[in-house]
mmCIF file of C-alpha atoms in Angstrom:
data_model
loop_
_atom_site.group_PDB
_atom_site.id
_atom_site.type_symbol
_atom_site.label_atom_id
_atom_site.label_comp_id
_atom_site.label_asym_id
_atom_site.label_seq_id
_atom_site.Cartn_x
_atom_site.Cartn_y
_atom_site.Cartn_z
ATOM 1 C CA MET A 1 -59.143 -56.059 -81.699
ATOM 2 C CA LYS A 2 -57.160 -55.778 -78.511
ATOM 3 C CA PRO A 3 -58.187 -58.110 -75.685
ATOM 4 C CA ILE A 4 -60.188 -56.401 -73.001
ATOM 5 C CA ILE A 5 -58.599 -57.329 -69.673
ATOM 6 C CA VAL A 6 -60.045 -56.875 -66.149
ATOM 7 C CA VAL A 7 -57.388 -56.512 -63.557
ATOM 8 C CA THR A 8 -58.755 -57.239 -60.004
ATOM 9 C CA SER A 9 -55.678 -56.676 -58.062
ATOM 10 C CA THR A 10 -54.802 -53.519 -56.208
ATOM 11 C CA ARG A 11 -51.808 -53.115 -58.607
ATOM 12 C CA THR A 12 -52.374 -50.690 -61.458
ATOM 13 C CA VAL A 13 -50.627 -51.374 -65.179
ATOM 14 C CA GLN A 14 -50.546 -49.377 -68.284
ATOM 15 C CA ARG A 15 -50.374 -51.194 -71.521
ATOM 16 C CA GLU A 16 -50.880 -50.009 -75.090
ATOM 17 C CA ASP A 17 -51.289 -53.498 -76.657
ATOM 18 C CA VAL A 18 -54.436 -54.357 -74.433
ATOM 19 C CA GLU A 19 -57.287 -52.460 -73.175
ATOM 20 C CA ILE A 20 -57.188 -52.722 -69.173
ATOM 21 C CA ARG A 21 -60.342 -52.223 -67.000
ATOM 22 C CA HIS A 22 -59.040 -51.972 -63.280
ATOM 23 C CA TYR A 23 -61.510 -52.883 -60.789
ATOM 24 C CA PRO A 24 -59.536 -54.016 -57.503
ATOM 25 C CA PHE A 25 -61.784 -56.682 -55.779
ATOM 26 C CA ILE A 26 -60.141 -56.139 -52.453
ATOM 27 C CA ASP A 27 -59.293 -53.137 -50.188
ATOM 28 C CA ILE A 28 -56.565 -53.369 -47.784
ATOM 29 C CA VAL A 29 -57.481 -52.387 -44.231
ATOM 30 C CA PRO A 30 -54.444 -52.044 -41.819
ATOM 31 C CA ILE A 31 -54.893 -53.666 -38.381
ATOM 32 C CA GLN A 32 -53.739 -51.943 -35.141
ATOM 33 C CA PHE A 33 -51.208 -53.860 -32.978
ATOM 34 C CA GLU A 34 -49.564 -53.396 -29.730
ATOM 35 C CA GLN A 35 -45.831 -52.539 -30.540
ATOM 36 C CA SER A 36 -44.771 -53.972 -27.387
ATOM 37 C CA CYS A 37 -45.576 -57.514 -28.913
ATOM 38 C CA LEU A 38 -42.476 -56.796 -31.144
ATOM 39 C CA LYS A 39 -39.110 -58.524 -29.840
ATOM 40 C CA PRO A 40 -36.078 -56.296 -30.127
ATOM 41 C CA HIS A 41 -34.282 -58.901 -32.173
ATOM 42 C CA TYR A 42 -35.247 -61.624 -34.793
ATOM 43 C CA ASP A 43 -33.028 -63.828 -36.915
ATOM 44 C CA TRP A 44 -35.331 -63.682 -39.872
ATOM 45 C CA LEU A 45 -38.089 -61.215 -40.877
ATOM 46 C CA ILE A 46 -40.311 -62.770 -43.807
ATOM 47 C CA PHE A 47 -42.559 -60.566 -46.009
ATOM 48 C CA THR A 48 -45.070 -62.761 -47.997
ATOM 49 C CA SER A 49 -46.509 -59.797 -49.946
ATOM 50 C CA VAL A 50 -46.374 -56.125 -51.241
ATOM 51 C CA ASN A 51 -48.843 -54.994 -48.754
ATOM 52 C CA ALA A 52 -47.078 -56.668 -45.976
ATOM 53 C CA ILE A 53 -43.738 -54.772 -46.626
ATOM 54 C CA LYS A 54 -45.535 -51.341 -47.226
ATOM 55 C CA ILE A 55 -47.374 -51.567 -44.000
ATOM 56 C CA PHE A 56 -44.715 -52.881 -41.730
ATOM 57 C CA GLU A 57 -41.927 -50.790 -42.812
ATOM 58 C CA PRO A 58 -42.377 -47.888 -40.471
ATOM 59 C CA TYR A 59 -41.887 -50.455 -37.721
ATOM 60 C CA LEU A 60 -38.449 -51.655 -38.795
ATOM 61 C CA PRO A 61 -36.445 -49.065 -36.844
ATOM 62 C CA LYS A 62 -37.805 -50.721 -33.777
ATOM 63 C CA ILE A 63 -36.387 -53.965 -34.312
ATOM 64 C CA GLN A 64 -33.038 -55.551 -35.172
ATOM 65 C CA VAL A 65 -33.134 -58.425 -37.986
ATOM 66 C CA ASN A 66 -30.195 -60.474 -39.039
ATOM 67 C CA HIS A 67 -31.871 -61.686 -42.380
ATOM 68 C CA ILE A 68 -34.646 -60.767 -44.663
ATOM 69 C CA ALA A 69 -36.643 -63.185 -46.826
ATOM 70 C CA VAL A 70 -39.439 -62.036 -49.411
ATOM 71 C CA ILE A 71 -41.896 -64.057 -51.465
ATOM 72 C CA GLY A 72 -42.395 -62.413 -55.126
ATOM 73 C CA SER A 73 -40.378 -60.218 -57.240
ATOM 74 C CA LYS A 74 -42.812 -57.262 -56.737
ATOM 75 C CA THR A 75 -42.177 -57.603 -52.870
ATOM 76 C CA LYS A 76 -38.427 -57.719 -53.652
ATOM 77 C CA LYS A 77 -38.592 -54.469 -55.725
ATOM 78 C CA ILE A 78 -40.675 -52.718 -53.043
ATOM 79 C CA ALA A 79 -38.000 -53.682 -50.522
ATOM 80 C CA GLU A 80 -35.185 -52.319 -52.784
ATOM 81 C CA LYS A 81 -37.225 -49.066 -53.500
ATOM 82 C CA LEU A 82 -37.251 -48.716 -49.629
ATOM 83 C CA ASN A 83 -33.771 -49.543 -49.113
ATOM 84 C CA ILE A 84 -34.502 -52.736 -47.247
ATOM 85 C CA PRO A 85 -31.928 -55.371 -47.988
ATOM 86 C CA VAL A 86 -33.290 -58.972 -49.082
ATOM 87 C CA ASP A 87 -31.282 -61.931 -48.399
ATOM 88 C CA THR A 88 -33.408 -64.700 -50.132
ATOM 89 C CA MET A 89 -36.396 -64.903 -52.443
ATOM 90 C CA PRO A 90 -37.623 -68.358 -53.663
ATOM 91 C CA GLU A 91 -37.902 -69.027 -57.380
ATOM 92 C CA THR A 92 -41.537 -70.059 -56.816
ATOM 93 C CA PHE A 93 -43.563 -67.222 -55.383
ATOM 94 C CA THR A 94 -45.317 -69.137 -52.766
ATOM 95 C CA GLN A 95 -45.024 -70.228 -49.131
ATOM 96 C CA GLU A 96 -44.189 -73.756 -50.383
ATOM 97 C CA GLY A 97 -41.305 -72.229 -52.602
ATOM 98 C CA MET A 98 -40.044 -70.490 -49.402
ATOM 99 C CA LEU A 99 -40.305 -73.541 -47.288
ATOM 100 C CA ASN A 100 -38.388 -75.559 -50.048
ATOM 101 C CA ASP A 101 -35.606 -72.985 -49.937
ATOM 102 C CA PHE A 102 -35.525 -72.998 -46.233
ATOM 103 C CA LYS A 103 -35.705 -77.078 -45.768
ATOM 104 C CA ASP A 104 -32.740 -78.453 -43.596
ATOM 105 C CA LYS A 105 -31.493 -74.831 -43.330
ATOM 106 C CA LEU A 106 -33.623 -72.963 -40.836
ATOM 107 C CA TYR A 107 -33.920 -74.149 -37.556
ATOM 108 C CA ASN A 108 -33.921 -72.867 -33.863
ATOM 109 C CA GLN A 109 -34.168 -69.467 -35.252
ATOM 110 C CA SER A 110 -36.413 -66.512 -34.262
ATOM 111 C CA VAL A 111 -38.897 -65.660 -37.042
ATOM 112 C CA LEU A 112 -41.260 -62.763 -37.617
ATOM 113 C CA ILE A 113 -43.925 -62.976 -40.324
ATOM 114 C CA PRO A 114 -46.000 -59.736 -40.680
ATOM 115 C CA CYS A 115 -48.915 -60.643 -42.864
ATOM 116 C CA SER A 116 -52.682 -60.521 -43.912
ATOM 117 C CA LYS A 117 -55.058 -61.917 -41.508
ATOM 118 C CA GLN A 118 -56.204 -64.062 -44.327
ATOM 119 C CA ALA A 119 -52.922 -65.546 -45.164
ATOM 120 C CA ARG A 120 -52.378 -69.244 -45.146
ATOM 121 C CA ASP A 121 -50.565 -70.629 -42.005
ATOM 122 C CA LYS A 122 -48.422 -73.151 -43.755
ATOM 123 C CA LEU A 123 -45.202 -71.201 -43.550
ATOM 124 C CA THR A 124 -45.797 -70.495 -39.868
ATOM 125 C CA THR A 125 -46.846 -73.931 -39.113
ATOM 126 C CA GLN A 126 -43.841 -75.697 -41.119
ATOM 127 C CA LEU A 127 -41.186 -73.314 -39.587
ATOM 128 C CA SER A 128 -42.492 -73.939 -35.964
ATOM 129 C CA GLU A 129 -42.261 -77.820 -36.672
ATOM 130 C CA TRP A 130 -38.716 -77.362 -37.473
ATOM 131 C CA SER A 131 -38.027 -76.171 -34.147
ATOM 132 C CA ASN A 132 -38.055 -72.288 -34.862
ATOM 133 C CA GLN A 133 -39.599 -69.594 -32.586
ATOM 134 C CA VAL A 134 -42.171 -68.024 -35.212
ATOM 135 C CA GLN A 135 -44.280 -64.969 -34.429
ATOM 136 C CA ARG A 136 -47.094 -64.489 -36.890
ATOM 137 C CA LEU A 137 -48.293 -60.903 -36.831
ATOM 138 C CA ASN A 138 -51.553 -59.995 -38.473
ATOM 139 C CA ILE A 139 -51.207 -56.348 -39.967
ATOM 140 C CA TYR A 140 -53.704 -56.019 -42.346
ATOM 141 C CA GLU A 141 -56.993 -57.510 -43.566
ATOM 142 C CA PRO A 142 -58.505 -57.992 -47.016
ATOM 143 C CA VAL A 143 -61.959 -56.485 -47.505
ATOM 144 C CA THR A 144 -64.273 -57.176 -50.648
ATOM 145 C CA ASN A 145 -64.759 -53.997 -52.878
ATOM 146 C CA THR A 146 -68.498 -54.892 -53.414
ATOM 147 C CA ASP A 147 -68.925 -52.025 -55.884
ATOM 148 C CA ASN A 148 -66.080 -53.092 -58.166
ATOM 149 C CA VAL A 149 -67.224 -56.896 -57.984
ATOM 150 C CA HIS A 150 -70.733 -55.800 -59.064
ATOM 151 C CA LYS A 151 -69.323 -53.690 -61.754
ATOM 152 C CA VAL A 152 -67.157 -56.411 -63.239
ATOM 153 C CA HIS A 153 -70.151 -58.745 -63.236
ATOM 154 C CA GLU A 154 -72.213 -56.162 -65.245
ATOM 155 C CA LEU A 155 -69.187 -55.969 -67.664
ATOM 156 C CA ILE A 156 -69.233 -59.798 -68.179
ATOM 157 C CA THR A 157 -72.952 -59.869 -68.423
ATOM 158 C CA ASN A 158 -72.888 -57.179 -71.176
ATOM 159 C CA ASN A 159 -70.073 -59.112 -73.056
ATOM 160 C CA LYS A 160 -67.732 -55.987 -72.499
ATOM 161 C CA VAL A 161 -64.695 -57.965 -71.225
ATOM 162 C CA THR A 162 -62.639 -60.891 -72.896
ATOM 163 C CA HIS A 163 -60.538 -61.723 -70.006
ATOM 164 C CA ILE A 164 -60.391 -61.528 -66.169
ATOM 165 C CA THR A 165 -57.337 -61.878 -63.950
ATOM 166 C CA PHE A 166 -57.215 -63.039 -60.526
ATOM 167 C CA SER A 167 -54.042 -62.102 -58.435
ATOM 168 C CA SER A 168 -55.075 -63.835 -55.076
ATOM 169 C CA SER A 169 -57.419 -66.183 -53.390
ATOM 170 C CA SER A 170 -59.153 -63.306 -51.575
ATOM 171 C CA ALA A 171 -59.939 -61.905 -54.855
ATOM 172 C CA VAL A 172 -61.488 -65.147 -56.135
ATOM 173 C CA SER A 173 -63.548 -65.613 -53.005
ATOM 174 C CA SER A 174 -64.863 -61.871 -53.233
ATOM 175 C CA TYR A 175 -66.425 -62.661 -56.592
ATOM 176 C CA PHE A 176 -67.697 -65.993 -56.308
ATOM 177 C CA GLU A 177 -69.353 -65.563 -52.863
ATOM 178 C CA THR A 178 -71.596 -63.311 -54.646
ATOM 179 C CA TYR A 179 -71.830 -64.751 -58.270
ATOM 180 C CA LYS A 180 -71.632 -68.547 -58.835
ATOM 181 C CA GLU A 181 -69.825 -68.418 -62.155
ATOM 182 C CA ILE A 182 -68.072 -66.436 -64.789
ATOM 183 C CA GLY A 183 -69.935 -66.444 -68.160
ATOM 184 C CA HIS A 184 -68.905 -68.408 -71.134
ATOM 185 C CA GLY A 185 -66.731 -66.368 -73.549
ATOM 186 C CA VAL A 186 -64.599 -64.805 -70.780
ATOM 187 C CA GLU A 187 -61.045 -66.422 -70.385
ATOM 188 C CA VAL A 188 -60.086 -66.642 -66.782
ATOM 189 C CA TYR A 189 -56.549 -66.318 -65.458
ATOM 190 C CA ALA A 190 -54.853 -67.049 -62.225
ATOM 191 C CA ILE A 191 -51.508 -65.692 -60.969
ATOM 192 C CA GLY A 192 -50.295 -68.816 -59.759
ATOM 193 C CA GLU A 193 -51.266 -72.323 -58.306
ATOM 194 C CA ILE A 194 -52.681 -71.316 -54.964
ATOM 195 C CA THR A 195 -55.146 -68.728 -56.726
ATOM 196 C CA GLN A 196 -55.893 -71.371 -59.269
ATOM 197 C CA GLN A 197 -56.770 -74.039 -56.737
ATOM 198 C CA LYS A 198 -58.960 -71.553 -55.118
ATOM 199 C CA LEU A 199 -60.892 -71.091 -58.412
ATOM 200 C CA ASN A 200 -61.170 -75.004 -58.629
ATOM 201 C CA THR A 201 -62.961 -74.853 -55.374
ATOM 202 C CA TYR A 202 -65.759 -72.943 -57.421
ATOM 203 C CA HIS A 203 -65.482 -75.247 -60.164
ATOM 204 C CA GLN A 204 -64.268 -72.411 -62.320
ATOM 205 C CA THR A 205 -61.768 -73.508 -65.167
ATOM 206 C CA SER A 206 -58.773 -71.207 -65.459
ATOM 207 C CA LYS A 207 -55.321 -70.784 -67.089
ATOM 208 C CA ILE A 208 -52.087 -69.949 -65.296
ATOM 209 C CA ALA A 209 -49.012 -68.009 -66.416
ATOM 210 C CA LEU A 210 -45.380 -69.516 -66.200
ATOM 211 C CA GLU A 211 -44.554 -66.566 -63.971
ATOM 212 C CA SER A 212 -46.608 -65.427 -60.892
ATOM 213 C CA THR A 213 -46.875 -61.766 -61.907
ATOM 214 C CA LEU A 214 -49.637 -59.485 -63.441
ATOM 215 C CA GLU A 215 -47.517 -58.843 -66.396
ATOM 216 C CA ASP A 216 -46.766 -62.278 -67.300
ATOM 217 C CA MET A 217 -50.708 -63.076 -66.959
ATOM 218 C CA ILE A 218 -51.162 -60.359 -69.695
ATOM 219 C CA ASN A 219 -48.341 -61.446 -71.827
ATOM 220 C CA THR A 220 -49.760 -64.887 -71.768
ATOM 221 C CA ILE A 221 -53.092 -63.683 -72.802
ATOM 222 C CA LEU A 222 -51.654 -61.649 -75.776
ATOM 223 C CA LYS A 223 -49.533 -64.909 -76.895
ATOM 224 C CA GLU A 224 -52.755 -67.099 -76.730
ATOM 225 C CA VAL A 225 -54.884 -64.420 -78.640
ATOM 226 C CA LYS A 226 -52.348 -64.278 -81.415
ATOM 227 C CA LEU A 227 -52.274 -67.852 -81.903
#
């Protein structure tokens, strides 16, 4: 029997070896901003997500940038698809991974970080403490898709799903702010340590894949099912 996996991210994936139920928990809502706030030049432009690069891409012709950094292989692929040159991507797909790569290398630089309104501020704070001029620009906001949250809860209640994947802290909160737990018999997977830490705050046990990608979560599920 194929695993029945609920994917709660906005990304779609097609696989023949598993049954995918696609119910995004988060809708992405762009935030309007005054373009005059953009400086004509930045030393570094940092994209922390696929959504950030998609939404900010139309504004790239308005600024000059020396270097571009991205977090995550999917973000890098989108950049390449849009012909945006990427200078660096950390091996660990987190703000901490980016900071580890920049440590003792980035100081007294102008940095622009277009991101989610709900994004953690660790990257902004630490780069600022390293004497960089950092401008964080909130360009989108994650909003809970309540209909999909209810539909997934119904699937869980009726034992029609075997696994559920969470690809962001926002997706975790969107479920657990309405429902207190995920019933026994359903395995929960987090895309990375930050998402898993968010699940821990709701006392929800979860597993994590080695690579911080949706595909690797699914591959990890398949390996464990076959054991």
